[in-house]
Tab-separated table of C-alpha atoms (C1' of nucleotides) in Angstrom:
chain	number	residue	atom	x	y	z
A	132	UNK	CA	-21.587	-48.138	-5.852
A	133	UNK	CA	-21.357	-46.110	-2.630
A	134	UNK	CA	-21.021	-42.340	-3.272
A	135	UNK	CA	-17.915	-40.783	-1.949
A	136	UNK	CA	-19.382	-38.072	0.267
A	137	UNK	CA	-16.168	-36.504	1.410
A	138	UNK	CA	-17.814	-35.081	4.491
A	139	UNK	CA	-15.550	-32.827	6.517
A	140	UNK	CA	-16.022	-30.307	9.289
A	141	UNK	CA	-16.775	-29.660	12.868
A	142	UNK	CA	-20.145	-28.001	13.650
A	143	UNK	CA	-22.031	-26.685	16.641
A	144	UNK	CA	-25.752	-27.323	16.368
A	145	UNK	CA	-28.459	-26.653	18.705
A	146	UNK	CA	-30.938	-29.139	19.773
A	147	UNK	CA	-34.499	-27.736	20.137
A	148	UNK	CA	-37.154	-28.557	22.774
A	149	UNK	CA	-38.473	-31.267	20.358
A	150	UNK	CA	-35.168	-32.980	19.986
A	151	UNK	CA	-34.320	-31.854	16.606
A	152	UNK	CA	-31.198	-30.391	15.181
A	153	UNK	CA	-30.489	-28.974	11.731
A	154	UNK	CA	-28.057	-30.483	9.366
A	155	UNK	CA	-25.489	-27.759	8.684
A	156	UNK	CA	-25.680	-26.393	5.282
A	157	UNK	CA	-22.010	-27.310	4.699
A	158	UNK	CA	-22.848	-31.034	5.150
A	159	UNK	CA	-26.020	-30.614	3.042
A	160	UNK	CA	-24.042	-29.525	0.195
A	161	UNK	CA	-21.817	-32.591	0.331
A	162	UNK	CA	-24.711	-35.063	0.780
A	163	UNK	CA	-26.142	-34.003	-2.484
A	164	UNK	CA	-29.793	-34.550	-2.980
A	165	UNK	CA	-31.237	-35.282	0.389
A	166	UNK	CA	-34.768	-35.400	-0.652
A	167	UNK	CA	-35.018	-39.035	-0.448
A	168	UNK	CA	-31.825	-39.917	1.488
A	169	UNK	CA	-32.219	-41.844	4.498
A	170	UNK	CA	-29.811	-42.140	7.450
A	171	UNK	CA	-29.165	-44.590	10.182
A	172	UNK	CA	-28.171	-43.372	13.560
A	173	UNK	CA	-26.675	-45.481	16.293
A	174	UNK	CA	-25.311	-45.486	19.771
A	175	UNK	CA	-22.083	-47.201	19.768
A	176	UNK	CA	-19.924	-47.928	22.669
A	177	UNK	CA	-18.176	-44.724	22.650
A	178	UNK	CA	-19.793	-41.717	24.360
A	179	UNK	CA	-21.228	-40.316	21.099
A	180	UNK	CA	-23.768	-41.184	18.342
A	181	UNK	CA	-22.948	-42.135	14.750
A	182	UNK	CA	-24.968	-41.015	11.764
A	183	UNK	CA	-24.517	-42.804	8.508
A	184	UNK	CA	-25.979	-42.137	5.285
A	185	UNK	CA	-28.011	-45.214	4.283
A	186	UNK	CA	-25.601	-46.619	1.596
A	187	UNK	CA	-22.655	-46.333	4.142
A	188	UNK	CA	-24.577	-48.095	6.805
A	189	UNK	CA	-25.346	-50.907	4.410
A	190	UNK	CA	-21.745	-51.354	3.534
A	191	UNK	CA	-20.785	-51.555	7.264
A	192	UNK	CA	-23.566	-54.162	7.806
A	193	UNK	CA	-22.292	-56.147	4.891
A	194	UNK	CA	-18.831	-56.347	6.443
A	195	UNK	CA	-20.442	-57.478	9.674
A	196	UNK	CA	-22.350	-60.127	8.109
A	197	UNK	CA	-19.184	-61.726	6.718
A	198	UNK	CA	-18.700	-63.084	10.232
A	199	UNK	CA	-20.763	-65.894	11.626
A	200	UNK	CA	-22.713	-65.126	14.693
A	201	UNK	CA	-22.233	-68.575	15.911
A	202	UNK	CA	-19.132	-67.231	17.360
A	203	UNK	CA	-20.374	-65.689	20.513
A	204	UNK	CA	-17.943	-62.861	20.420
A	205	UNK	CA	-19.204	-61.813	16.834
A	206	UNK	CA	-22.741	-62.163	18.115
A	207	UNK	CA	-22.063	-59.922	21.153
A	208	UNK	CA	-20.294	-57.467	18.928
A	209	UNK	CA	-22.943	-57.401	16.428
A	210	UNK	CA	-25.616	-56.815	19.100
A	211	UNK	CA	-23.707	-53.837	20.438
A	212	UNK	CA	-23.169	-52.519	17.055
A	213	UNK	CA	-26.947	-52.606	16.319
A	214	UNK	CA	-27.671	-50.902	19.583
A	215	UNK	CA	-29.832	-47.986	19.240
A	216	UNK	CA	-29.785	-48.286	15.435
A	217	UNK	CA	-32.851	-46.343	13.869
A	218	UNK	CA	-33.643	-45.012	10.592
A	219	UNK	CA	-34.081	-41.240	10.448
A	220	UNK	CA	-34.446	-38.663	7.790
A	221	UNK	CA	-34.422	-34.933	7.236
A	222	UNK	CA	-37.670	-32.983	7.569
A	223	UNK	CA	-38.781	-30.316	5.367
A	224	UNK	CA	-36.369	-27.768	7.248
A	225	UNK	CA	-33.377	-30.275	6.818
A	226	UNK	CA	-33.576	-31.357	10.495
A	227	UNK	CA	-33.071	-34.627	12.010
A	228	UNK	CA	-35.327	-35.808	14.848
A	229	UNK	CA	-33.372	-37.763	17.439
A	230	UNK	CA	-35.179	-41.045	18.389
A	231	UNK	CA	-36.604	-41.188	21.794
A	232	UNK	CA	-34.226	-43.594	23.222
A	233	UNK	CA	-31.122	-41.795	21.978
A	234	UNK	CA	-32.314	-38.475	23.419
A	235	UNK	CA	-31.179	-39.727	26.829
A	236	UNK	CA	-27.684	-39.611	25.554
A	237	UNK	CA	-28.157	-35.926	24.900
A	238	UNK	CA	-30.545	-35.325	27.798
A	239	UNK	CA	-30.838	-31.802	29.001
A	240	UNK	CA	-28.304	-30.612	26.442
A	241	UNK	CA	-29.098	-27.948	23.995
A	242	UNK	CA	-25.871	-27.876	22.082
A	243	UNK	CA	-24.268	-30.632	20.168
A	244	UNK	CA	-20.947	-31.055	18.285
A	245	UNK	CA	-21.191	-32.600	14.868
A	246	UNK	CA	-17.794	-33.978	13.472
A	247	UNK	CA	-17.942	-35.074	9.958
A	248	UNK	CA	-15.311	-37.515	8.560
A	249	UNK	CA	-15.450	-38.833	5.032
A	250	UNK	CA	-18.780	-40.646	5.056
A	251	UNK	CA	-19.833	-40.679	8.698
A	252	UNK	CA	-21.021	-38.006	11.170
A	253	UNK	CA	-20.289	-38.228	14.833
A	254	UNK	CA	-22.672	-36.574	17.417
A	255	UNK	CA	-21.248	-35.442	20.675
A	256	UNK	CA	-22.194	-33.624	23.753
A	257	UNK	CA	-19.987	-30.687	24.163
A	258	UNK	CA	-18.751	-32.003	27.505
A	259	UNK	CA	-17.825	-35.476	26.070
A	260	UNK	CA	-16.117	-33.828	23.187
A	261	UNK	CA	-14.026	-31.522	25.113
A	262	UNK	CA	-12.655	-34.493	26.985
A	263	UNK	CA	-10.885	-35.563	23.817
A	264	UNK	CA	-8.955	-32.273	23.969
A	265	UNK	CA	-7.842	-32.809	27.436
A	266	UNK	CA	-5.163	-35.043	26.011
A	267	UNK	CA	-2.110	-33.021	25.543
A	268	UNK	CA	-1.163	-32.520	21.895
A	269	UNK	CA	2.283	-34.182	22.563
A	270	UNK	CA	0.509	-37.532	23.476
A	271	UNK	CA	-1.194	-37.672	20.132
A	272	UNK	CA	2.096	-36.749	18.342
A	273	UNK	CA	3.763	-39.513	20.220
A	274	UNK	CA	0.857	-41.865	19.382
A	275	UNK	CA	1.164	-40.908	15.788
A	276	UNK	CA	4.853	-41.707	15.642
A	277	UNK	CA	4.198	-45.039	17.334
A	278	UNK	CA	1.485	-45.852	14.723
A	279	UNK	CA	2.962	-44.726	11.614
A	280	UNK	CA	6.710	-45.427	12.616
A	281	UNK	CA	9.377	-43.789	10.842
A	282	UNK	CA	7.678	-40.991	9.122
A	283	UNK	CA	9.606	-37.715	9.329
A	284	UNK	CA	8.703	-35.927	12.586
A	285	UNK	CA	6.366	-32.966	12.086
A	286	UNK	CA	6.030	-30.577	14.952
A	287	UNK	CA	2.366	-30.460	16.101
A	288	UNK	CA	3.008	-27.494	18.294
A	289	UNK	CA	5.812	-25.742	16.413
A	290	UNK	CA	8.434	-24.022	18.501
A	291	UNK	CA	7.412	-20.285	19.224
B	249	UNK	CA	-37.948	-66.569	-2.506
B	250	UNK	CA	-37.871	-64.920	0.957
B	251	UNK	CA	-38.619	-61.175	0.951
B	252	UNK	CA	-35.870	-59.028	2.202
B	253	UNK	CA	-37.372	-57.263	4.996
B	254	UNK	CA	-34.577	-54.835	5.969
B	255	UNK	CA	-35.866	-54.362	9.403
B	256	UNK	CA	-34.127	-51.892	11.452
B	257	UNK	CA	-34.614	-49.896	14.653
B	258	UNK	CA	-34.748	-50.028	18.277
B	259	UNK	CA	-38.228	-49.549	19.980
B	260	UNK	CA	-39.589	-49.255	23.299
B	261	UNK	CA	-43.039	-50.937	23.551
B	262	UNK	CA	-45.269	-51.179	26.569
B	263	UNK	CA	-46.834	-54.430	27.513
B	264	UNK	CA	-50.331	-54.137	28.668
B	265	UNK	CA	-52.182	-56.023	31.330
B	266	UNK	CA	-53.063	-58.640	28.872
B	267	UNK	CA	-49.625	-59.472	27.692
B	268	UNK	CA	-49.817	-57.655	24.279
B	269	UNK	CA	-47.554	-55.133	22.720
B	270	UNK	CA	-48.008	-53.134	19.593
B	271	UNK	CA	-45.818	-53.737	16.486
B	272	UNK	CA	-44.234	-50.196	16.062
B	273	UNK	CA	-45.222	-48.416	12.894
B	274	UNK	CA	-41.745	-48.267	11.638
B	275	UNK	CA	-41.680	-52.112	11.487
B	276	UNK	CA	-45.168	-52.464	10.121
B	277	UNK	CA	-44.047	-50.414	7.089
B	278	UNK	CA	-41.148	-52.736	6.419
B	279	UNK	CA	-43.060	-55.804	6.865
B	280	UNK	CA	-45.368	-54.974	4.121
B	281	UNK	CA	-48.796	-56.593	4.107
B	282	UNK	CA	-49.253	-57.937	7.522
B	283	UNK	CA	-52.942	-58.930	7.014
B	284	UNK	CA	-52.085	-62.458	6.596
B	285	UNK	CA	-48.475	-62.572	7.905
B	286	UNK	CA	-47.880	-65.001	10.531
B	287	UNK	CA	-44.870	-64.923	13.058
B	288	UNK	CA	-43.089	-67.449	14.971
B	289	UNK	CA	-41.723	-66.475	18.385
B	290	UNK	CA	-39.305	-68.478	20.449
B	291	UNK	CA	-37.262	-68.340	23.529
B	292	UNK	CA	-33.673	-68.784	22.558
B	293	UNK	CA	-30.726	-69.392	24.897
B	294	UNK	CA	-29.964	-65.815	25.443
B	295	UNK	CA	-32.040	-63.765	27.736
B	296	UNK	CA	-34.332	-62.515	25.001
B	297	UNK	CA	-37.094	-63.819	22.663
B	298	UNK	CA	-36.770	-63.836	18.966
B	299	UNK	CA	-39.743	-63.065	16.614
B	300	UNK	CA	-39.417	-64.357	13.062
B	301	UNK	CA	-41.684	-63.534	10.103
B	302	UNK	CA	-43.046	-66.985	8.937
B	303	UNK	CA	-41.044	-67.189	5.806
B	304	UNK	CA	-37.699	-66.464	7.807
B	305	UNK	CA	-38.590	-69.132	10.454
B	306	UNK	CA	-38.994	-71.633	7.540
B	307	UNK	CA	-35.756	-70.841	6.106
B	308	UNK	CA	-34.025	-71.377	9.457
B	309	UNK	CA	-35.695	-74.793	9.884
B	310	UNK	CA	-34.921	-75.787	6.435
B	311	UNK	CA	-31.195	-75.038	7.091
B	312	UNK	CA	-31.541	-77.152	10.345
B	313	UNK	CA	-33.153	-80.085	8.506
B	314	UNK	CA	-30.451	-80.196	6.005
B	315	UNK	CA	-28.367	-82.014	8.593
B	316	UNK	CA	-30.713	-83.523	11.135
B	317	UNK	CA	-30.699	-86.866	9.813
B	318	UNK	CA	-26.923	-87.356	9.909
B	319	UNK	CA	-26.150	-86.442	13.401
B	320	UNK	CA	-28.177	-87.169	16.486
B	321	UNK	CA	-26.735	-84.178	18.300
B	322	UNK	CA	-28.215	-82.025	15.557
B	323	UNK	CA	-31.571	-83.517	16.059
B	324	UNK	CA	-31.259	-82.697	19.828
B	325	UNK	CA	-30.325	-79.221	18.909
B	326	UNK	CA	-33.366	-78.937	16.612
B	327	UNK	CA	-35.609	-80.154	19.312
B	328	UNK	CA	-34.372	-77.453	21.697
B	329	UNK	CA	-34.752	-74.972	18.887
B	330	UNK	CA	-38.380	-75.822	18.476
B	331	UNK	CA	-39.081	-75.759	22.212
B	332	UNK	CA	-40.932	-72.597	23.134
B	333	UNK	CA	-41.713	-71.894	19.488
B	334	UNK	CA	-45.189	-70.465	19.016
B	335	UNK	CA	-47.115	-69.160	16.063
B	336	UNK	CA	-48.416	-65.605	16.658
B	337	UNK	CA	-50.025	-63.030	14.605
B	338	UNK	CA	-51.042	-59.212	14.700
B	339	UNK	CA	-54.470	-58.457	16.010
B	340	UNK	CA	-56.681	-55.907	14.366
B	341	UNK	CA	-54.869	-53.025	16.366
B	342	UNK	CA	-51.475	-54.534	15.116
B	343	UNK	CA	-50.553	-55.914	18.491
B	344	UNK	CA	-48.945	-59.302	19.354
B	345	UNK	CA	-50.156	-61.337	22.199
B	346	UNK	CA	-47.278	-63.164	23.977
B	347	UNK	CA	-47.998	-66.778	24.643
B	348	UNK	CA	-48.850	-67.569	28.154
B	349	UNK	CA	-45.622	-69.680	28.589
B	350	UNK	CA	-43.296	-66.955	27.210
B	351	UNK	CA	-44.819	-64.406	29.372
B	352	UNK	CA	-42.800	-65.734	32.347
B	353	UNK	CA	-39.780	-64.111	30.635
B	354	UNK	CA	-41.370	-60.752	30.639
B	355	UNK	CA	-43.199	-61.303	33.734
B	356	UNK	CA	-44.052	-58.229	35.937
B	357	UNK	CA	-42.339	-56.095	33.238
B	358	UNK	CA	-44.363	-53.230	31.518
B	359	UNK	CA	-41.833	-52.124	29.031
B	360	UNK	CA	-39.918	-54.121	26.390
B	361	UNK	CA	-37.159	-53.252	24.041
B	362	UNK	CA	-37.555	-54.540	20.378
B	363	UNK	CA	-34.541	-54.563	18.339
B	364	UNK	CA	-35.046	-55.148	14.670
B	365	UNK	CA	-32.125	-56.585	12.645
B	366	UNK	CA	-32.622	-57.409	9.028
B	367	UNK	CA	-35.154	-60.146	9.008
B	368	UNK	CA	-35.532	-60.874	12.881
B	369	UNK	CA	-36.837	-58.989	15.821
B	370	UNK	CA	-35.408	-59.463	19.226
B	371	UNK	CA	-37.484	-58.860	22.344
B	372	UNK	CA	-35.721	-57.927	25.578
B	373	UNK	CA	-36.541	-56.731	29.003
B	374	UNK	CA	-34.844	-53.331	29.572
B	375	UNK	CA	-32.599	-54.615	32.324
B	376	UNK	CA	-31.308	-57.439	30.313
B	377	UNK	CA	-30.699	-55.157	27.325
B	378	UNK	CA	-28.782	-52.645	29.276
B	379	UNK	CA	-26.404	-55.558	30.426
B	380	UNK	CA	-25.010	-55.298	26.978
B	381	UNK	CA	-23.575	-51.910	27.827
B	382	UNK	CA	-21.862	-53.276	31.021
B	383	UNK	CA	-19.044	-54.354	28.829
B	384	UNK	CA	-16.427	-51.567	28.857
B	385	UNK	CA	-16.227	-49.576	25.522
B	386	UNK	CA	-12.423	-50.608	25.322
B	387	UNK	CA	-13.600	-54.226	25.033
B	388	UNK	CA	-15.720	-53.708	22.110
B	389	UNK	CA	-13.052	-51.633	20.349
B	390	UNK	CA	-10.503	-54.211	20.881
B	391	UNK	CA	-12.960	-56.928	19.792
B	392	UNK	CA	-13.760	-55.075	16.645
B	393	UNK	CA	-10.122	-54.735	15.871
B	394	UNK	CA	-9.635	-58.470	16.468
B	395	UNK	CA	-12.623	-59.476	14.326
B	396	UNK	CA	-12.152	-57.058	11.582
B	397	UNK	CA	-8.418	-56.793	11.529
B	398	UNK	CA	-6.367	-53.804	11.061
B	399	UNK	CA	-8.789	-51.021	11.693
B	400	UNK	CA	-6.956	-47.836	12.542
B	401	UNK	CA	-6.477	-47.430	16.294
B	402	UNK	CA	-8.590	-44.574	17.591
B	403	UNK	CA	-8.320	-43.740	21.166
B	404	UNK	CA	-11.692	-44.293	22.702
B	405	UNK	CA	-10.638	-43.205	26.049
B	406	UNK	CA	-7.322	-41.394	25.289
B	407	UNK	CA	-4.317	-42.002	27.650
B	408	UNK	CA	-4.499	-39.932	30.763
C	274	DA	C1'	-71.739	-75.428	31.324
C	275	DC	C1'	-68.590	-72.700	33.382
C	276	DA	C1'	-64.224	-70.358	33.602
C	277	DT	C1'	-60.303	-68.776	31.275
C	278	DT	C1'	-58.140	-66.942	27.430
C	279	DT	C1'	-58.251	-64.612	23.016
C	280	DT	C1'	-59.906	-61.439	19.693
C	281	DC	C1'	-62.440	-57.662	18.013
C	282	DC	C1'	-63.807	-53.135	18.424
C	283	DC	C1'	-64.112	-48.428	20.079
C	284	DA	C1'	-62.527	-44.407	22.453
C	285	DC	C1'	-58.973	-41.926	24.294
C	286	DT	C1'	-53.964	-39.941	24.864
C	287	DT	C1'	-49.507	-38.987	23.284
C	288	DT	C1'	-46.123	-38.300	19.912
C	289	DT	C1'	-44.567	-37.112	15.418
C	290	DA	C1'	-44.555	-34.650	10.963
C	291	DC	C1'	-45.698	-30.991	8.398
C	292	DC	C1'	-46.162	-26.383	7.678
C	293	DC	C1'	-45.532	-21.451	8.367
C	294	DA	C1'	-43.512	-17.531	10.290
C	295	DC	C1'	-39.725	-15.517	12.233
C	296	DT	C1'	-34.722	-13.924	13.444
C	297	DA	C1'	-29.833	-13.911	12.176
C	298	DA	C1'	-26.155	-13.981	9.134
C	299	DA	C1'	-24.135	-13.505	4.846
C	300	DT	C1'	-24.014	-11.926	0.264
C	301	DT	C1'	-25.127	-8.713	-3.435
C	302	DT	C1'	-26.304	-4.438	-5.451
C	303	DC	C1'	-26.429	0.320	-6.211
D	52	DG	C1'	-20.872	1.157	2.809
D	53	DA	C1'	-25.773	1.133	3.559
D	54	DA	C1'	-29.942	-0.939	2.026
D	55	DA	C1'	-31.744	-4.985	-0.156
D	56	DT	C1'	-31.966	-9.690	-1.039
D	57	DT	C1'	-30.868	-14.311	-0.285
D	58	DT	C1'	-29.464	-18.102	2.515
D	59	DA	C1'	-29.143	-20.284	7.145
D	60	DG	C1'	-31.094	-21.390	11.265
D	61	DT	C1'	-34.977	-21.513	15.036
D	62	DG	C1'	-39.437	-21.883	17.176
D	63	DG	C1'	-43.873	-23.518	17.725
D	64	DG	C1'	-49.085	-24.345	16.415
D	65	DT	C1'	-51.842	-27.933	14.462
D	66	DA	C1'	-53.474	-32.012	12.020
D	67	DA	C1'	-52.639	-36.666	11.313
D	68	DA	C1'	-50.616	-40.920	12.864
D	69	DA	C1'	-49.117	-43.946	16.467
D	70	DG	C1'	-49.837	-46.001	20.527
D	71	DT	C1'	-52.838	-47.366	24.683
D	72	DG	C1'	-56.629	-49.315	27.600
D	73	DG	C1'	-60.413	-51.695	28.305
D	74	DG	C1'	-65.437	-53.720	27.637
D	75	DA	C1'	-67.453	-57.281	25.768
D	76	DA	C1'	-68.175	-61.081	22.221
D	77	DA	C1'	-66.128	-65.096	20.629
D	78	DA	C1'	-63.423	-69.037	21.214
D	79	DT	C1'	-61.037	-72.421	23.895
D	80	DG	C1'	-60.512	-76.033	27.064
D	81	DT	C1'	-61.781	-78.967	31.265
DNA sequence: ACATTTTCCCACTTTTACCCACTAAATTTC
DNA sequence: GAAATTTAGTGGGTAAAAGTGGGAAAATGT
């Protein structure tokens, strides 16, 4: 059974000259015993990396494998999903070393944003992350209304 | 029973003047005792080569043979499958020598990308591999939704 | 028998992992 | 509330591992 990590939080971490960043203490607590915990990191199609605790990654792959790769679309999707996939782990100072190939994503950047959600951690450069905020709050509110329909309206930006 | 290799990782390897590349240490560990392990390498229909540990190759062939007597088209398929298939192994420095005939795929290239997925290893030239990313992120997100159903919509590139 | 290809071996370079030491921040203690 | 102690985060030297290159012996094929 997969542990329920209940990860949460947004963290600013710094990337050192060797391409390492420290797992914030807040996440370490949630992850439990990280002595033998492996992670998988991948480059998805979005402009960020995703970090999975090993058991979570395996669950995702299992879902992927339900579909036959004889379907060319499934094959293409799977190939893209596996793109940049690498096994990583924490060093003795609780840091993660970004694989060489994924460092290009974070090239020349010394600061990264981690966003933890339930059982995955997204890794963004600050500039890419800020782009998310360029969307006016009202657009998200509208989107939410569209998706979740007739829930009672709740003001995102309450009237001053 | 076929060992469950659980291969994972994307590696950049360099092809030397003799057409050899080294099996990355990360994969060697997963493959276990490679002293007597043989591999089969073949050119598929996609623009990459596929490398199978021997037991995995045999499983594939067996699945193919289940049907080959029944349908002449399957036989034709099997023949194509075998074409370009070569047995290879690791040398004393854990390198694989690309068979002469398959070197044309990787001709004039000094860098290859290996992508390991569960029990097979794909071998790409960098340019071909990068083409995967030419597909816009939205397309993958949409494909994922189509394949795996009602995933929650999450704006990849939020509306302007 | 000769030329080409493959394999083995050794030496070298680069990268990674481990370790230790340090600074900064937060928390506790008196 | 200032000093002391613990916890969080950073930086870098160094030994070990990973990866590279090429000479030369062995094998292969014509």
